[in-house]
């Protein structure tokens, strides 16, 4: 029995963190390939405290100018069940769980999403 969330377009066959290129690359079961910038992954961290930070930053854009951006170096990545991946960043932050369906919906390639990468979709 396969679950609805394991349909091909949300099912990775290969996951690679390319530290040199600064990219997280997913090959999907339907043949599509997505490459996410690690800086983007870090900036859209879906954990509760990062979401709150972004909410505050939206209310007060000047907050964005305070301090350096978070370090997008990946310490480790681990699968969460068969539906998500969790990144631990070099600065020790590691609460964000990136659902594969959200990642697929946020694929930055021109066929999926045009223009600037936005927030992580569906998270
Ligand atoms: Zn976070
Ligand atoms: Zn795509």
PDB file of C-alpha atoms and ligand atoms in Angstrom:
ATOM      1  CA  UNK A   1       0.000   0.000   0.000  1.00  0.00           C
ATOM      2  CA  UNK A   2       1.379   3.367  -0.872  1.00  0.00           C
ATOM      3  CA  UNK A   3       0.160   6.513   0.787  1.00  0.00           C
ATOM      4  CA  UNK A   4      -1.076   9.542  -1.087  1.00  0.00           C
ATOM      5  CA  UNK A   5       1.973  11.492   0.001  1.00  0.00           C
ATOM      6  CA  UNK A   6       4.308   9.071  -1.726  1.00  0.00           C
ATOM      7  CA  UNK A   7       3.080   9.792  -5.242  1.00  0.00           C
ATOM      8  CA  UNK A   8       5.927  10.064  -7.707  1.00  0.00           C
ATOM      9  CA  UNK A   9       6.171  13.832  -7.961  1.00  0.00           C
ATOM     10  CA  UNK A  10       6.756  14.145  -4.206  1.00  0.00           C
ATOM     11  CA  UNK A  11       8.986  11.095  -3.878  1.00  0.00           C
ATOM     12  CA  UNK A  12      12.728  11.666  -4.076  1.00  0.00           C
ATOM     13  CA  UNK A  13      14.907   8.980  -5.595  1.00  0.00           C
ATOM     14  CA  UNK A  14      18.140  10.801  -4.845  1.00  0.00           C
ATOM     15  CA  UNK A  15      19.090  13.533  -2.372  1.00  0.00           C
ATOM     16  CA  UNK A  16      22.431  15.273  -2.557  1.00  0.00           C
ATOM     17  CA  UNK A  17      23.898  18.119  -0.563  1.00  0.00           C
ATOM     18  CA  UNK A  18      26.490  19.699  -2.825  1.00  0.00           C
ATOM     19  CA  UNK A  19      28.532  21.757  -0.415  1.00  0.00           C
ATOM     20  CA  UNK A  20      30.821  23.027  -3.169  1.00  0.00           C
ATOM     21  CA  UNK A  21      28.019  24.401  -5.304  1.00  0.00           C
ATOM     22  CA  UNK A  22      26.015  25.411  -2.238  1.00  0.00           C
ATOM     23  CA  UNK A  23      23.017  23.449  -3.452  1.00  0.00           C
ATOM     24  CA  UNK A  24      20.653  20.771  -2.257  1.00  0.00           C
ATOM     25  CA  UNK A  25      19.667  18.638  -5.248  1.00  0.00           C
ATOM     26  CA  UNK A  26      16.671  16.309  -5.377  1.00  0.00           C
ATOM     27  CA  UNK A  27      15.934  13.840  -8.157  1.00  0.00           C
ATOM     28  CA  UNK A  28      12.259  12.907  -8.090  1.00  0.00           C
ATOM     29  CA  UNK A  29      10.588   9.623  -8.980  1.00  0.00           C
ATOM     30  CA  UNK A  30       8.831  11.264 -11.940  1.00  0.00           C
ATOM     31  CA  UNK A  31      12.201  12.197 -13.448  1.00  0.00           C
ATOM     32  CA  UNK A  32      12.221  15.860 -12.421  1.00  0.00           C
ATOM     33  CA  UNK A  33      15.300  17.391 -10.797  1.00  0.00           C
ATOM     34  CA  UNK A  34      15.277  20.307  -8.377  1.00  0.00           C
ATOM     35  CA  UNK A  35      18.280  22.305  -7.156  1.00  0.00           C
ATOM     36  CA  UNK A  36      17.739  24.499  -4.108  1.00  0.00           C
ATOM     37  CA  UNK A  37      20.288  27.046  -2.992  1.00  0.00           C
ATOM     38  CA  UNK A  38      21.407  26.266   0.555  1.00  0.00           C
ATOM     39  CA  UNK A  39      21.143  29.949   1.445  1.00  0.00           C
ATOM     40  CA  UNK A  40      17.520  29.820   0.338  1.00  0.00           C
ATOM     41  CA  UNK A  41      16.927  26.602   2.315  1.00  0.00           C
ATOM     42  CA  UNK A  42      18.338  28.286   5.382  1.00  0.00           C
ATOM     43  CA  UNK A  43      16.335  31.459   4.842  1.00  0.00           C
ATOM     44  CA  UNK A  44      13.016  29.603   4.592  1.00  0.00           C
ATOM     45  CA  UNK A  45      13.681  27.306   7.579  1.00  0.00           C
ATOM     46  CA  UNK A  46      10.180  26.127   8.505  1.00  0.00           C
ATOM     47  CA  UNK A  47      10.783  25.782  12.260  1.00  0.00           C
ATOM     48  CA  UNK A  48       8.624  27.784  14.644  1.00  0.00           C
ATOM     49  CA  UNK A  49      11.303  30.222  15.785  1.00  0.00           C
ATOM     50  CA  UNK A  50      12.451  31.096  12.244  1.00  0.00           C
ATOM     51  CA  UNK A  51       8.866  31.599  11.145  1.00  0.00           C
ATOM     52  CA  UNK A  52       8.373  33.957  14.058  1.00  0.00           C
ATOM     53  CA  UNK A  53      11.570  35.824  13.143  1.00  0.00           C
ATOM     54  CA  UNK A  54      10.329  36.253   9.581  1.00  0.00           C
ATOM     55  CA  UNK A  55       6.953  37.463  10.822  1.00  0.00           C
ATOM     56  CA  UNK A  56       8.676  40.079  12.941  1.00  0.00           C
ATOM     57  CA  UNK A  57      10.964  41.058  10.055  1.00  0.00           C
ATOM     58  CA  UNK A  58       7.946  41.623   7.809  1.00  0.00           C
ATOM     59  CA  UNK A  59       6.435  43.977  10.357  1.00  0.00           C
ATOM     60  CA  UNK A  60       9.714  45.831  10.764  1.00  0.00           C
ATOM     61  CA  UNK A  61      11.933  45.600   7.658  1.00  0.00           C
ATOM     62  CA  UNK A  62      14.771  47.392   9.442  1.00  0.00           C
ATOM     63  CA  UNK A  63      15.307  44.244  11.491  1.00  0.00           C
ATOM     64  CA  UNK A  64      16.645  42.613   8.340  1.00  0.00           C
ATOM     65  CA  UNK A  65      19.656  44.914   8.460  1.00  0.00           C
ATOM     66  CA  UNK A  66      20.646  43.722  11.933  1.00  0.00           C
ATOM     67  CA  UNK A  67      23.416  41.155  12.061  1.00  0.00           C
ATOM     68  CA  UNK A  68      24.834  38.894   9.367  1.00  0.00           C
ATOM     69  CA  UNK A  69      22.568  36.460   7.544  1.00  0.00           C
ATOM     70  CA  UNK A  70      22.469  32.960   9.022  1.00  0.00           C
ATOM     71  CA  UNK A  71      25.248  30.638   7.929  1.00  0.00           C
ATOM     72  CA  UNK A  72      23.956  28.382   5.138  1.00  0.00           C
ATOM     73  CA  UNK A  73      26.555  25.655   5.702  1.00  0.00           C
ATOM     74  CA  UNK A  74      25.022  22.228   6.229  1.00  0.00           C
ATOM     75  CA  UNK A  75      26.327  20.129   9.076  1.00  0.00           C
ATOM     76  CA  UNK A  76      24.124  17.131   8.378  1.00  0.00           C
ATOM     77  CA  UNK A  77      20.836  16.113   6.806  1.00  0.00           C
ATOM     78  CA  UNK A  78      18.593  13.247   7.792  1.00  0.00           C
ATOM     79  CA  UNK A  79      15.386  11.769   6.487  1.00  0.00           C
ATOM     80  CA  UNK A  80      12.239  12.148   8.544  1.00  0.00           C
ATOM     81  CA  UNK A  81      10.096   9.136   7.717  1.00  0.00           C
ATOM     82  CA  UNK A  82       9.610   9.062   3.968  1.00  0.00           C
ATOM     83  CA  UNK A  83       8.031  12.484   3.670  1.00  0.00           C
ATOM     84  CA  UNK A  84      10.595  15.037   4.772  1.00  0.00           C
ATOM     85  CA  UNK A  85      14.217  15.910   5.392  1.00  0.00           C
ATOM     86  CA  UNK A  86      15.715  17.688   8.355  1.00  0.00           C
ATOM     87  CA  UNK A  87      18.796  19.884   7.999  1.00  0.00           C
ATOM     88  CA  UNK A  88      21.199  20.687  10.774  1.00  0.00           C
ATOM     89  CA  UNK A  89      23.175  23.822   9.970  1.00  0.00           C
ATOM     90  CA  UNK A  90      26.755  24.600  10.883  1.00  0.00           C
ATOM     91  CA  UNK A  91      25.577  27.172  13.430  1.00  0.00           C
ATOM     92  CA  UNK A  92      23.807  24.373  15.316  1.00  0.00           C
ATOM     93  CA  UNK A  93      20.323  25.269  14.169  1.00  0.00           C
ATOM     94  CA  UNK A  94      18.413  22.126  13.235  1.00  0.00           C
ATOM     95  CA  UNK A  95      14.702  22.295  13.941  1.00  0.00           C
ATOM     96  CA  UNK A  96      13.459  22.816  10.429  1.00  0.00           C
ATOM     97  CA  UNK A  97      11.737  19.887   8.751  1.00  0.00           C
ATOM     98  CA  UNK A  98      11.307  20.333   5.018  1.00  0.00           C
ATOM     99  CA  UNK A  99       8.429  18.282   3.639  1.00  0.00           C
ATOM    100  CA  UNK A 100       9.070  16.826   0.207  1.00  0.00           C
ATOM    101  CA  UNK A 101       5.715  17.991  -1.104  1.00  0.00           C
ATOM    102  CA  UNK A 102       6.545  21.550   0.015  1.00  0.00           C
ATOM    103  CA  UNK A 103       9.985  21.327  -1.568  1.00  0.00           C
ATOM    104  CA  UNK A 104       8.537  20.036  -4.807  1.00  0.00           C
ATOM    105  CA  UNK A 105       5.972  22.835  -4.865  1.00  0.00           C
ATOM    106  CA  UNK A 106       8.806  25.324  -4.274  1.00  0.00           C
ATOM    107  CA  UNK A 107      11.083  23.929  -7.005  1.00  0.00           C
ATOM    108  CA  UNK A 108      12.981  26.960  -8.304  1.00  0.00           C
ATOM    109  CA  UNK A 109      13.314  25.759 -11.918  1.00  0.00           C
ATOM    110  CA  UNK A 110      11.640  27.863 -14.586  1.00  0.00           C
ATOM    111  CA  UNK A 111       9.188  25.084 -15.466  1.00  0.00           C
ATOM    112  CA  UNK A 112       7.791  24.990 -11.911  1.00  0.00           C
ATOM    113  CA  UNK A 113       8.150  28.485 -10.501  1.00  0.00           C
ATOM    114  CA  UNK A 114       9.086  31.633 -12.337  1.00  0.00           C
ATOM    115  CA  UNK A 115      11.127  34.448 -10.927  1.00  0.00           C
ATOM    116  CA  UNK A 116      12.387  34.917  -7.419  1.00  0.00           C
ATOM    117  CA  UNK A 117      12.242  31.928  -5.087  1.00  0.00           C
ATOM    118  CA  UNK A 118       9.656  32.702  -2.460  1.00  0.00           C
ATOM    119  CA  UNK A 119       8.935  31.190   0.890  1.00  0.00           C
ATOM    120  CA  UNK A 120       8.678  27.434   1.242  1.00  0.00           C
ATOM    121  CA  UNK A 121       5.265  26.625  -0.191  1.00  0.00           C
ATOM    122  CA  UNK A 122       2.662  24.663   1.675  1.00  0.00           C
ATOM    123  CA  UNK A 123       4.599  24.668   4.922  1.00  0.00           C
TER     124      UNK A 123
HETATM  125 ZN1  LIG B   1      14.650  27.471  12.001  1.00  0.00          ZN
HETATM  126 ZN1  LIG B   2      11.047  22.214 -11.222  1.00  0.00          ZN
END
